[in-house]
Short mmCIF file of C-alpha atoms (C1' of nucleotides) in Angstrom, two decimals:
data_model
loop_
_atom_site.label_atom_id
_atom_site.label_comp_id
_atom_site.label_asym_id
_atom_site.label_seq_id
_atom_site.Cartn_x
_atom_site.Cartn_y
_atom_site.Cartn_z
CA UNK A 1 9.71 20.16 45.98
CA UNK A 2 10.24 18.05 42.73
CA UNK A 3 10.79 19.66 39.65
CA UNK A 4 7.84 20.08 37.58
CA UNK A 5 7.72 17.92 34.13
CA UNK A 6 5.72 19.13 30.99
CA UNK A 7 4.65 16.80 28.31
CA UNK A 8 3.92 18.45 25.12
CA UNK A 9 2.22 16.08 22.52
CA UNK A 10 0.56 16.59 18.79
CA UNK A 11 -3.45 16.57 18.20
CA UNK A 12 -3.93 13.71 15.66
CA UNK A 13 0.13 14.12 15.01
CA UNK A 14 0.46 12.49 11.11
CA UNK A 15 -3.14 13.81 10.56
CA UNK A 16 -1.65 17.43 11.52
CA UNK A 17 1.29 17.10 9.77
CA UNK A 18 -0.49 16.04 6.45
CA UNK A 19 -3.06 19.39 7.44
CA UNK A 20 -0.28 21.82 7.09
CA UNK A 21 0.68 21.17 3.54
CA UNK A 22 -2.97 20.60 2.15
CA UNK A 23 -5.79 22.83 3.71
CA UNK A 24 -8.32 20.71 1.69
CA UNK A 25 -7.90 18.07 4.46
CA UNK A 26 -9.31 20.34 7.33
CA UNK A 27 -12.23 20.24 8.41
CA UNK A 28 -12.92 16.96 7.04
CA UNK A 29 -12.47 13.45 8.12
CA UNK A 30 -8.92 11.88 7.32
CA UNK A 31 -6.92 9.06 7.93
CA UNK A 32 -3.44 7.95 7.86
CA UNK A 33 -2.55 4.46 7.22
CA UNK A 34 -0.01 2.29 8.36
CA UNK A 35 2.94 1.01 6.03
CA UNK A 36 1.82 -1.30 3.72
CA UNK A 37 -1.15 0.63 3.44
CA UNK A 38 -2.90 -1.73 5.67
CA UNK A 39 -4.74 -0.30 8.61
CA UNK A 40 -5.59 3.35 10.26
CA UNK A 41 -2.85 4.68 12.66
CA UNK A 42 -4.04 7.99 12.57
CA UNK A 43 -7.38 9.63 12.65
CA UNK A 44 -8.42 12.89 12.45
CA UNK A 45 -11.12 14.38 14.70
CA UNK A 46 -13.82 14.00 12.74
CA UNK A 47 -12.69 10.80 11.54
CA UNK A 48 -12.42 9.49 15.19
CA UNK A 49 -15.94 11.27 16.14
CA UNK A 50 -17.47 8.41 12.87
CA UNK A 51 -15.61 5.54 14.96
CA UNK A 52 -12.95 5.30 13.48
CA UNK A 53 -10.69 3.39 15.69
CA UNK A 54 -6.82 3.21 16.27
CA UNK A 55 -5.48 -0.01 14.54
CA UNK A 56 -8.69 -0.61 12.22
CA UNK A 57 -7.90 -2.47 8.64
CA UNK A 58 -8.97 -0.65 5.83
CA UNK A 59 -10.67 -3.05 4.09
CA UNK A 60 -12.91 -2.95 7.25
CA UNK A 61 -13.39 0.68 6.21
CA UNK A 62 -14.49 0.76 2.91
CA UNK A 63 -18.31 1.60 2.92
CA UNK A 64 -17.11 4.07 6.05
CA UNK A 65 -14.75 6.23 3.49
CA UNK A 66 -17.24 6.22 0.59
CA UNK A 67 -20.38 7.17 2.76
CA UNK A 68 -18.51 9.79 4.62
CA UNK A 69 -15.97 10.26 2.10
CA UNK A 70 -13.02 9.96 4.31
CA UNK A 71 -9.51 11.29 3.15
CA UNK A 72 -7.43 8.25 3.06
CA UNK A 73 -3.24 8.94 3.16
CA UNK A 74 -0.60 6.37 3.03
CA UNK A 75 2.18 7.38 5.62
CA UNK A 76 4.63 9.35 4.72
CA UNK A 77 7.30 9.52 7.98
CA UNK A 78 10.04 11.34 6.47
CA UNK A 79 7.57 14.23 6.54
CA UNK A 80 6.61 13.25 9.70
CA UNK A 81 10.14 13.20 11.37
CA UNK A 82 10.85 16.67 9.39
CA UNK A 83 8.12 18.29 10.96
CA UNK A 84 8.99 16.49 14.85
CA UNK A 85 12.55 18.82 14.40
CA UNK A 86 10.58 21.93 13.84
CA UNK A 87 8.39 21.32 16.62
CA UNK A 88 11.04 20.44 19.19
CA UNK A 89 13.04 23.48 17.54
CA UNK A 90 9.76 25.76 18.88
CA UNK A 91 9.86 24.35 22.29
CA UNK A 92 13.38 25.00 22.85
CA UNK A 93 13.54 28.25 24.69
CA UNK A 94 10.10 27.42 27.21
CA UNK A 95 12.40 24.52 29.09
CA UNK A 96 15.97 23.29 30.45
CA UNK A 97 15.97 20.03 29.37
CA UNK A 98 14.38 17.42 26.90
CA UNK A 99 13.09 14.19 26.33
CA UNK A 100 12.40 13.66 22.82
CA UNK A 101 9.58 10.45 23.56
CA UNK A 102 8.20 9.58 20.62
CA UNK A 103 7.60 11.02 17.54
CA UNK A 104 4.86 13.21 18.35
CA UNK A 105 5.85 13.84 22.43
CA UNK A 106 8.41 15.12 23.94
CA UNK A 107 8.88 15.73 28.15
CA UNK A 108 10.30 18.77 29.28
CA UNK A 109 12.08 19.28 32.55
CA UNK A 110 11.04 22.92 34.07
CA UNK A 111 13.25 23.52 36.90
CA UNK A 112 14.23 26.92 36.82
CA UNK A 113 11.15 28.39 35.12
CA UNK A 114 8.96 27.29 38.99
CA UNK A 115 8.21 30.64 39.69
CA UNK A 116 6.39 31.32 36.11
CA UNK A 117 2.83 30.75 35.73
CA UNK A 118 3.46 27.36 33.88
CA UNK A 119 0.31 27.39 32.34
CA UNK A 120 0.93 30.67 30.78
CA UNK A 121 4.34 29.45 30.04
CA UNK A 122 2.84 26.84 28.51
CA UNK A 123 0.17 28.65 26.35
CA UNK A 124 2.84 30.60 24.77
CA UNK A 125 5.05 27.27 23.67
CA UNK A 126 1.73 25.86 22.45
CA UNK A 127 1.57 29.19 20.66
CA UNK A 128 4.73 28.93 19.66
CA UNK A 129 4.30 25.44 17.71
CA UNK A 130 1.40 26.27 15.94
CA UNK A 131 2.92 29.94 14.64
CA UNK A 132 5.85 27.53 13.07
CA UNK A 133 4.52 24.75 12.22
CA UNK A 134 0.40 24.59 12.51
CA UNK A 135 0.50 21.92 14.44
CA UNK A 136 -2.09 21.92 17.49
CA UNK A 137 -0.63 20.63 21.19
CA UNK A 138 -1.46 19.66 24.54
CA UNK A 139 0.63 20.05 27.68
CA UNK A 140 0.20 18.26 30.78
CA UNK A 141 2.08 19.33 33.98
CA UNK A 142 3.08 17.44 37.12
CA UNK A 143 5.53 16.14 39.31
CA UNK A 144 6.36 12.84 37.48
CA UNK A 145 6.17 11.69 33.89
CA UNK A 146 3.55 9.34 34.71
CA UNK A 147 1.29 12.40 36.16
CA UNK A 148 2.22 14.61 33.18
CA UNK A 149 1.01 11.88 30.81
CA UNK A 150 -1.89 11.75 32.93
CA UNK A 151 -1.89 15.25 32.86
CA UNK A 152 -1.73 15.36 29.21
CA UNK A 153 -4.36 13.45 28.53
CA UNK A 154 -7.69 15.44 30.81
CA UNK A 155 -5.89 18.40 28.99
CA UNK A 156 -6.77 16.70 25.52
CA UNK A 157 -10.16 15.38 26.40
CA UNK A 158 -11.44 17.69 29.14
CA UNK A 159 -12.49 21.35 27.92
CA UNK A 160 -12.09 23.04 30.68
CA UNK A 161 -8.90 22.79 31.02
CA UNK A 162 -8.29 24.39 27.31
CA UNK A 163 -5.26 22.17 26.48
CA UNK A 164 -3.15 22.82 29.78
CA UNK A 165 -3.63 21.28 32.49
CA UNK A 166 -1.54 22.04 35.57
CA UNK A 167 -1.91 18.61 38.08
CA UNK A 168 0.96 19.54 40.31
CA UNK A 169 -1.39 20.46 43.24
CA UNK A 170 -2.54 17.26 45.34
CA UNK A 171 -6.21 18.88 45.26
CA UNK A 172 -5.77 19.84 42.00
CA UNK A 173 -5.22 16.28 40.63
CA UNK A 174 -7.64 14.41 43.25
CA UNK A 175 -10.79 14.19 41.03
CA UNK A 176 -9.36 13.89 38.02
CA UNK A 177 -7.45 10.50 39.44
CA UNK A 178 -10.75 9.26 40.88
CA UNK A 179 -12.37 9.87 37.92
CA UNK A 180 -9.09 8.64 35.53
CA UNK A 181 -10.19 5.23 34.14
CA UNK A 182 -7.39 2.75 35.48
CA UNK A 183 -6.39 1.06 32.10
CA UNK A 184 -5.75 4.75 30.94
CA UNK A 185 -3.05 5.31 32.97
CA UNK A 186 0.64 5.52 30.96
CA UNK A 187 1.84 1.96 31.59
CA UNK A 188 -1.29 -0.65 31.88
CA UNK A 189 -2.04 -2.70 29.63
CA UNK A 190 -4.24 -4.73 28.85
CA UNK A 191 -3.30 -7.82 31.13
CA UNK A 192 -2.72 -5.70 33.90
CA UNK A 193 -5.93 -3.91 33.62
CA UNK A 194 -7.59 -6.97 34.01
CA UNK A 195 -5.66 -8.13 37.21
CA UNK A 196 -6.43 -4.48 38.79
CA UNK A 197 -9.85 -4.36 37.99
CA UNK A 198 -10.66 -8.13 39.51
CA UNK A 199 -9.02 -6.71 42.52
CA UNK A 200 -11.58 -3.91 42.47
CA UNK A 201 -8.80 -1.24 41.21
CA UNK A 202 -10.63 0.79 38.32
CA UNK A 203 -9.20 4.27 38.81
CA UNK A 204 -6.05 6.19 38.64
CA UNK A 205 -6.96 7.02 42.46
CA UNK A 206 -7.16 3.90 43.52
CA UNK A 207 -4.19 2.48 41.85
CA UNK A 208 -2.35 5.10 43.78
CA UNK A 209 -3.61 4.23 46.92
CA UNK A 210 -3.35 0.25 46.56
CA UNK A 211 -0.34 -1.12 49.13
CA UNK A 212 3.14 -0.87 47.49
CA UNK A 213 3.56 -4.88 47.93
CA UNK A 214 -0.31 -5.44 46.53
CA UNK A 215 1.79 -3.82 43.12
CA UNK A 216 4.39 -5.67 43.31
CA UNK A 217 2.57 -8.55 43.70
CA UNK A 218 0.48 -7.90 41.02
CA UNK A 219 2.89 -6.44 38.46
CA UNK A 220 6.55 -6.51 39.44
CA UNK A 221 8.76 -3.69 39.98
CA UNK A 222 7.27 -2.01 36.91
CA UNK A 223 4.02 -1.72 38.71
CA UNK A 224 5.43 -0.68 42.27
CA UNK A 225 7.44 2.01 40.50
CA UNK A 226 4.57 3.22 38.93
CA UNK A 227 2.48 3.69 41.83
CA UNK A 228 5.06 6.00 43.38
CA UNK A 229 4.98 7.49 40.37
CA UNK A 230 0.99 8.19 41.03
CA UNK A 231 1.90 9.39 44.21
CA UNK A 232 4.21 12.01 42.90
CA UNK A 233 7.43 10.54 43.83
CA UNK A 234 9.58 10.69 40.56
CA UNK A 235 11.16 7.19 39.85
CA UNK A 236 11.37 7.44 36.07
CA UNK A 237 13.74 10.40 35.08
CA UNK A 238 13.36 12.67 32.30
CA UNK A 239 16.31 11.14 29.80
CA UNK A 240 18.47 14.13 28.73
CA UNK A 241 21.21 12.76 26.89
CA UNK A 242 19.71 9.90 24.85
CA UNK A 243 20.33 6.39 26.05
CA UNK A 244 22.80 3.93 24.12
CA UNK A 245 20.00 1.89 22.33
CA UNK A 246 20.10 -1.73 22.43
CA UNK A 247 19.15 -3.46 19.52
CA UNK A 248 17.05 -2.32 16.13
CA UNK A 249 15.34 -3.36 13.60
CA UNK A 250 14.29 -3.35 9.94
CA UNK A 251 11.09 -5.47 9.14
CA UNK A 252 8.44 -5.20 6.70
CA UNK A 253 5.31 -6.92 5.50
CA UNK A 254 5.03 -7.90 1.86
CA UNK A 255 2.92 -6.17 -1.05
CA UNK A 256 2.60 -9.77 -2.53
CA UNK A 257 3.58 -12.85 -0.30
CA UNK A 258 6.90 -14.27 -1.39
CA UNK A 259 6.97 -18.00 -2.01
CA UNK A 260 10.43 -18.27 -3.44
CA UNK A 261 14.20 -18.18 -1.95
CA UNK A 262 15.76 -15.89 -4.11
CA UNK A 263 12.44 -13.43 -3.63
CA UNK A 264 12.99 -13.60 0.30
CA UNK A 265 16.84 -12.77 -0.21
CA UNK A 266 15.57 -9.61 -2.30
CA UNK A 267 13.31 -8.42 0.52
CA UNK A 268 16.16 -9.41 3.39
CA UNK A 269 19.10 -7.82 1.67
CA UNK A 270 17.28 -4.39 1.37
CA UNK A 271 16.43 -4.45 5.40
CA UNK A 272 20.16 -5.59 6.00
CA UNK A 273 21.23 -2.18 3.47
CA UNK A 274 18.91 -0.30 5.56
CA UNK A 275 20.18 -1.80 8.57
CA UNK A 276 23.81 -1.72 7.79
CA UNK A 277 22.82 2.72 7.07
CA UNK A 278 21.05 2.94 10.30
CA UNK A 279 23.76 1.34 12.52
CA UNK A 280 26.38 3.61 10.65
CA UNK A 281 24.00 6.53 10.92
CA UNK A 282 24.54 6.08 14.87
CA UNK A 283 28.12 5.29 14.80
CA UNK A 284 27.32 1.84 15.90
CA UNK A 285 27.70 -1.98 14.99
CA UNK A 286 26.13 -5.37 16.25
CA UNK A 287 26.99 -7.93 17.91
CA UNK A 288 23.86 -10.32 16.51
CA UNK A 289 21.63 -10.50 13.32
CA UNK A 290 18.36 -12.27 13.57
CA UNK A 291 16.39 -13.13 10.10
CA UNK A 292 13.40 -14.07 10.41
CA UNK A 293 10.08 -14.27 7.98
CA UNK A 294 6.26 -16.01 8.79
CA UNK A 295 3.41 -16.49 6.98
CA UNK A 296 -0.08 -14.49 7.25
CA UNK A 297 -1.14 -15.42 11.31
CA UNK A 298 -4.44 -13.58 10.11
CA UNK A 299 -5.65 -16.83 7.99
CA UNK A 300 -5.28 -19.95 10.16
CA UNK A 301 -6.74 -22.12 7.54
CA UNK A 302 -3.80 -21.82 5.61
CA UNK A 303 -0.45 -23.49 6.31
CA UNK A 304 1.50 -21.64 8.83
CA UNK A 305 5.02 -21.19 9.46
CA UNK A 306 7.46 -18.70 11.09
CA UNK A 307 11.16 -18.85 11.03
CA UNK A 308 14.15 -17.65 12.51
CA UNK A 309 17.80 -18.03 13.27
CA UNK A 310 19.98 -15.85 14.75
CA UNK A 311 24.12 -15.41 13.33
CA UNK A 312 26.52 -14.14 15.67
CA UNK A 313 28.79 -11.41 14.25
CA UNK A 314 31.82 -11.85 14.80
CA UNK A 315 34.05 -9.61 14.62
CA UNK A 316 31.13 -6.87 15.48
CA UNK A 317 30.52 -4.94 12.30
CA UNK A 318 28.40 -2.49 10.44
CA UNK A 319 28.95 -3.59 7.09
CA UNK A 320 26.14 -3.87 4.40
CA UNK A 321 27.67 -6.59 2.82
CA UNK A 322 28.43 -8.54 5.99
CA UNK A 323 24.79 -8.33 7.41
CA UNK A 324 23.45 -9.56 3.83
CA UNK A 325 25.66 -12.13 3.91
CA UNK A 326 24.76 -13.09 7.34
CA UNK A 327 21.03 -13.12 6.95
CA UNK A 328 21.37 -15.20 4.15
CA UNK A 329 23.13 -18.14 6.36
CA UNK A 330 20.29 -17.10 8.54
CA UNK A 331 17.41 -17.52 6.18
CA UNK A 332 18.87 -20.51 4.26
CA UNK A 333 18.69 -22.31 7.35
CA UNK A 334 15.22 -21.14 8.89
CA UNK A 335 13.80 -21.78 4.99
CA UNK A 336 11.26 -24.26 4.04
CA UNK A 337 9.81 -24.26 0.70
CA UNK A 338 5.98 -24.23 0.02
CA UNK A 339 4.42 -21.51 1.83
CA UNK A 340 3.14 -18.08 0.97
CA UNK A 341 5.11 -15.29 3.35
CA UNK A 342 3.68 -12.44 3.91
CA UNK A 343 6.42 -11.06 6.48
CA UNK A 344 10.10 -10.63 7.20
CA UNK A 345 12.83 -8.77 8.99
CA UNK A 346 16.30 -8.55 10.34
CA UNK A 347 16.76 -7.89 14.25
CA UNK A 348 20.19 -6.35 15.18
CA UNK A 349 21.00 -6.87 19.07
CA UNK A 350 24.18 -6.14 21.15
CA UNK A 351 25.05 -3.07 19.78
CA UNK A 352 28.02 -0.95 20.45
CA UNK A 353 29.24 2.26 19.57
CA UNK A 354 31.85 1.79 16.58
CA UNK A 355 34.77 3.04 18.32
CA UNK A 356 34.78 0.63 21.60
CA UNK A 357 34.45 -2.07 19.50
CA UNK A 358 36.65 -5.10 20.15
CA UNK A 359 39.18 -5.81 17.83
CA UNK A 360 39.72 -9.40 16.60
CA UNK A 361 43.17 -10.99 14.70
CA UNK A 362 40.77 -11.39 11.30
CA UNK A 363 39.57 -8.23 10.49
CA UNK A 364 41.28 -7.34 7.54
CA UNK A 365 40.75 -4.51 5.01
CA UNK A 366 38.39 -3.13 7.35
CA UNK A 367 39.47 0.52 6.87
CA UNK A 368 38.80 0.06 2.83
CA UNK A 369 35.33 -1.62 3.33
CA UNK A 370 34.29 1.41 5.75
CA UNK A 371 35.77 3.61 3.02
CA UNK A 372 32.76 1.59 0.85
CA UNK A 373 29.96 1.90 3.03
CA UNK A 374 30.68 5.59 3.12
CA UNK A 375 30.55 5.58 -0.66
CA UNK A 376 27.33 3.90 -0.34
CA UNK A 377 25.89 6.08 2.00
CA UNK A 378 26.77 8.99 0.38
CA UNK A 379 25.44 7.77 -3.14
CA UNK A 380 22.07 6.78 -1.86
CA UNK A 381 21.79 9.52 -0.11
CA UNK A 382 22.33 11.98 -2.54
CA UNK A 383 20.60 10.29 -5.74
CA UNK A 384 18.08 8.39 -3.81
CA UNK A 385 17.55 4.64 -2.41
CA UNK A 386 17.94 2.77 -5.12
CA UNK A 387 20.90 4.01 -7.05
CA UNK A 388 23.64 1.58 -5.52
CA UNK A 389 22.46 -1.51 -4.88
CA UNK A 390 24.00 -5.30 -4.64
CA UNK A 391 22.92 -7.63 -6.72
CA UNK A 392 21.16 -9.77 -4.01
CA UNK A 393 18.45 -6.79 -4.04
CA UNK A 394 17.16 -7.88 -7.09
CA UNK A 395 15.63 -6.14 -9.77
CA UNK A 396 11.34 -7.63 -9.32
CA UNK A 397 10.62 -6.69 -5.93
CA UNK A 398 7.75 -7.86 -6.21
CA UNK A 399 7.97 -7.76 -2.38
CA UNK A 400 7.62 -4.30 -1.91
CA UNK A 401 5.34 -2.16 -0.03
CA UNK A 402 1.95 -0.73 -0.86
CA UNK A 403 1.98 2.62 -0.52
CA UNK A 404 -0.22 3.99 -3.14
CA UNK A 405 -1.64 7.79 -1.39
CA UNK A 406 1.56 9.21 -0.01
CA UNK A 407 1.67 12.83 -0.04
CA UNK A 408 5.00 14.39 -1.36
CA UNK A 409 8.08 15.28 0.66
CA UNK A 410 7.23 18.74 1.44
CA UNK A 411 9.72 19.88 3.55
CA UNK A 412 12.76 17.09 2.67
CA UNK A 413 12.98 16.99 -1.28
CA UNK A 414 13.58 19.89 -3.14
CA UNK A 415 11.84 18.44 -5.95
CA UNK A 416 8.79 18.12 -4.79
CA UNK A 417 8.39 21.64 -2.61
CA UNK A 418 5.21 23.04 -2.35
CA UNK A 419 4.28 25.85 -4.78
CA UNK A 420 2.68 28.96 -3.74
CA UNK A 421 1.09 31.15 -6.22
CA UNK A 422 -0.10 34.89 -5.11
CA UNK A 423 -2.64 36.56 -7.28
"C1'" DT B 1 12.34 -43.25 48.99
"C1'" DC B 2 15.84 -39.95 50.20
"C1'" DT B 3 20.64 -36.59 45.59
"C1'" DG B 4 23.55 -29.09 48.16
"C1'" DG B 5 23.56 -24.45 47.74
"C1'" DG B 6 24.91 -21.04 45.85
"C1'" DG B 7 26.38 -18.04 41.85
"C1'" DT B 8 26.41 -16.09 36.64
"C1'" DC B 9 25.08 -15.76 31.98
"C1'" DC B 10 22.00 -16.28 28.31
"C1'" DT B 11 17.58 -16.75 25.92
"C1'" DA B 12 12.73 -16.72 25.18
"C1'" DG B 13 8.70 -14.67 25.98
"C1'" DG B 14 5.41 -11.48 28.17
"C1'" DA B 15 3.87 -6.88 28.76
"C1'" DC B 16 3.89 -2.42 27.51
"C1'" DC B 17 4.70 1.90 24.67
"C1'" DC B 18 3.90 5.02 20.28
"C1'" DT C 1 -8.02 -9.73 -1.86
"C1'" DC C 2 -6.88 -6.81 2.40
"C1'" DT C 3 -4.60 -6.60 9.46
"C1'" DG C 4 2.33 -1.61 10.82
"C1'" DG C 5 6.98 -1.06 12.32
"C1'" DG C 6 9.45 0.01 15.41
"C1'" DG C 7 11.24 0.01 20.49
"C1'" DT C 8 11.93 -0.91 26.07
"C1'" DC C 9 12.08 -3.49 30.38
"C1'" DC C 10 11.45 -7.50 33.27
"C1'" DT C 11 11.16 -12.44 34.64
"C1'" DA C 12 11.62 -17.36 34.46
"C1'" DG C 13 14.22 -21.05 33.48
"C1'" DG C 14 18.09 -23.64 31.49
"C1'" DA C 15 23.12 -24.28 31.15
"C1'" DC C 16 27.02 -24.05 33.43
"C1'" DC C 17 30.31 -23.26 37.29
"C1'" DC C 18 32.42 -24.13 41.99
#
DNA sequence: TCTGGGGTCCTAGGACCC
DNA sequence: TCTGGGGTCCTAGGACCC
């Protein structure tokens, strides 16, 4: 007998989050937009019940807000993240283990708790969530992570399961698979939906039942592992300890488009500061920088151009000044003058924890510039962003994001806690 | 006419996820 | 006018080696 996996994930997760400082925004249709203020990422149930779909532009939107008169928020993910911590915090005690997936899910590895009623167990973490935090769940529970997503989702969408469902019984889970559209299921996409369905597959059931070598076939070892998966054979383990991440990345699209050099540099040497604080955040450093910027792919009638070069770091650092200075080689030499960008980022790959880094002959006062950074860090952090910055940041930033309906930081900044008054 | 048979490493790009 | 910002994994194919 497997161990059974939970997956606990947020109703509507930024929509929620926004909900529990602002009780004028339930009940009522509201959306959360993506950075840049560009299109919907989140919906709320009413929201999605006017069609409202995931990925939508706004300006699509506009007679859909004013008839309806749909709440409209920029994103605001340092809320967002705050509140994930305060979730995870509440599910602590109802498992052994944890996978925190994304930002709004999180598997849970039950061994040991087997001879509970999980779905009571499972009531009382929702319970648990909402009492700190307001924030309405689902759990889905099953053998593998692909069945708990599964799970997961009949919990959200079918009523009678109330939010739990428990699919660890073969019985249990047979209709629900025949009935479990086959593009649904955690893991196909779009191109693979299509090869499946031309080879008659439409259901979670009979994607489980199609020959091992038929998946493979079809989909590589992704696929095949998946279909064990289906079949309740575990072959994608909940991650405990979180995995040494590969590569990351800062990237951004533009308020304005940028047309000039010395704009572009602006944008690029605030990603590689942000960069340069996330890798040191992690205790890591890179191997690689990639710049890279392209022009609006939405208007083909205009002149298009993306560009990119990638700078090998050598020796491997972390340094602020050191990724600026390398993504300007970088975008001096992927530059060409005369169009209108409305993109850009900086890709870090080959990354390695500080400490096992290799040391080279050259690296000088390296001890005094991490003494820097740490200056840096600590000054931004404590006054804000933009209180140290190089020059190459520039002062116009005319670049900069949209992001005109952000709700405060609630929960992060003292300055801007809610107040309650009692009468 | 006809041009070996392995390896490894790296990169680009596809597919998928939230 | 206006279309997000992150990530992961896998494969094919080229460069290079013996």
């Amino acid at each position: 007998m497997t161990a059974p996996i939970a997956l606990i994930d947020c109703n509507n997760y930024y929509v929620s989050c926004e909900r529990a400082f602002d009780a004028r925004l339930v009940g009522v249709p509201v959306i959360v937009l993506s950075n840049n203020d560009g299109c919907a990422i989140a919906r709320s149930a009413e929201a999605k019940a006017l069609g409202i779909k995931m990925g939508d532009p706004i300006h699509h939107l506009r007679d859909k807000v004013r008839v309806h008169g749909i709440r409209v928020l920029s994103s605001n993910y340092t809320l967002y993240g705050d509140m994930q911590r305060r979730v995870v915090a509440a599910c602590e005690a109802f498992a052994r283990d944890f996978e925190i997936y994304s930002i709004d899910e999180t598997f849970l590895d039950l061994s040991g708790f087997e001879d509970r009623d999980l779905v009571a167990h499972s009531r009382a973490m929702r319970e648990q969530v909402r009492l700190w935090t307001t924030i309405p769940t689902c759990v889905g529970i099953a053998e593998t992570k692909t069945l708990a997503k599964l799970a997961n989702a009949v919990a959200k969408k079918d009523r009678r399961f109330d939010g739990v469902a428990d699919l660890r019984d073969d019985d249990a889970r047979h209709d629900v698979m025949q009935a479990f559209p086959v593009e649904n299921v955690w893991g196909v996409g779009g191109a693979t939906a299509r090869k499946l369905n031309a080879l008659g597959i439409e259901t979670a059931g009979a994607l489980r039942d199609m020959p091992m070598k038929q998946a493979r076939a079809v989909g590589t070892v992704v696929l095949e592992r998946l279909v064990a998966e289906l079949r309740g054979v575990p072959s994608n383990a909940v991650e405990k300890v979180e995995p040494q991440r590969k590569g990351m990345a800062v990237t951004r699209s533009f308020g304005t488009p940028v047309t000039t050099f010395d704009s572009m540099m602006g944008a690029l040497s605030q990603y590689a500061m942000r960069a340069g604080e996330k890798l040191r955040q992690h205790g890591l450093v890179a191997a690689r920088l990639t710049t890279f910027f392209h022009t609006n792919r939405h208007k083909p009638e205009r002149p298009q151009y993306a560009g990119s070069r990638t700078i090998v770091l050598h020796p491997m650092t972390n340094d602020s000044l050191e990724l600026i200075a390398a993504a300007r080689r970088g975008a001096e030499r992927a530059w060409r003058d005369g169009y209108a960008y409305t993109k850009a980022g900086i890709m870090l790959d080959d990354l390695v924890a500080s400490d096992m880094r290799p040391r080279t002959l050259f690296e000088g006062d390296a001890d005094k510039r991490d003494r820097l950074m740490d200056a840096l860090d600590q000054i931004n952090g404590r006054f804000g962003k933009w209180t140290a910055v190089t020059a190459s940041q520039g002062f116009r930033r005319e670049w900069k994001l949209r992001s005109e309906m952000r709700s405060p930081a609630w929960t992060t900044s003292l300055a801007e806690v809610p107040t309650v008054s009692a009468l």
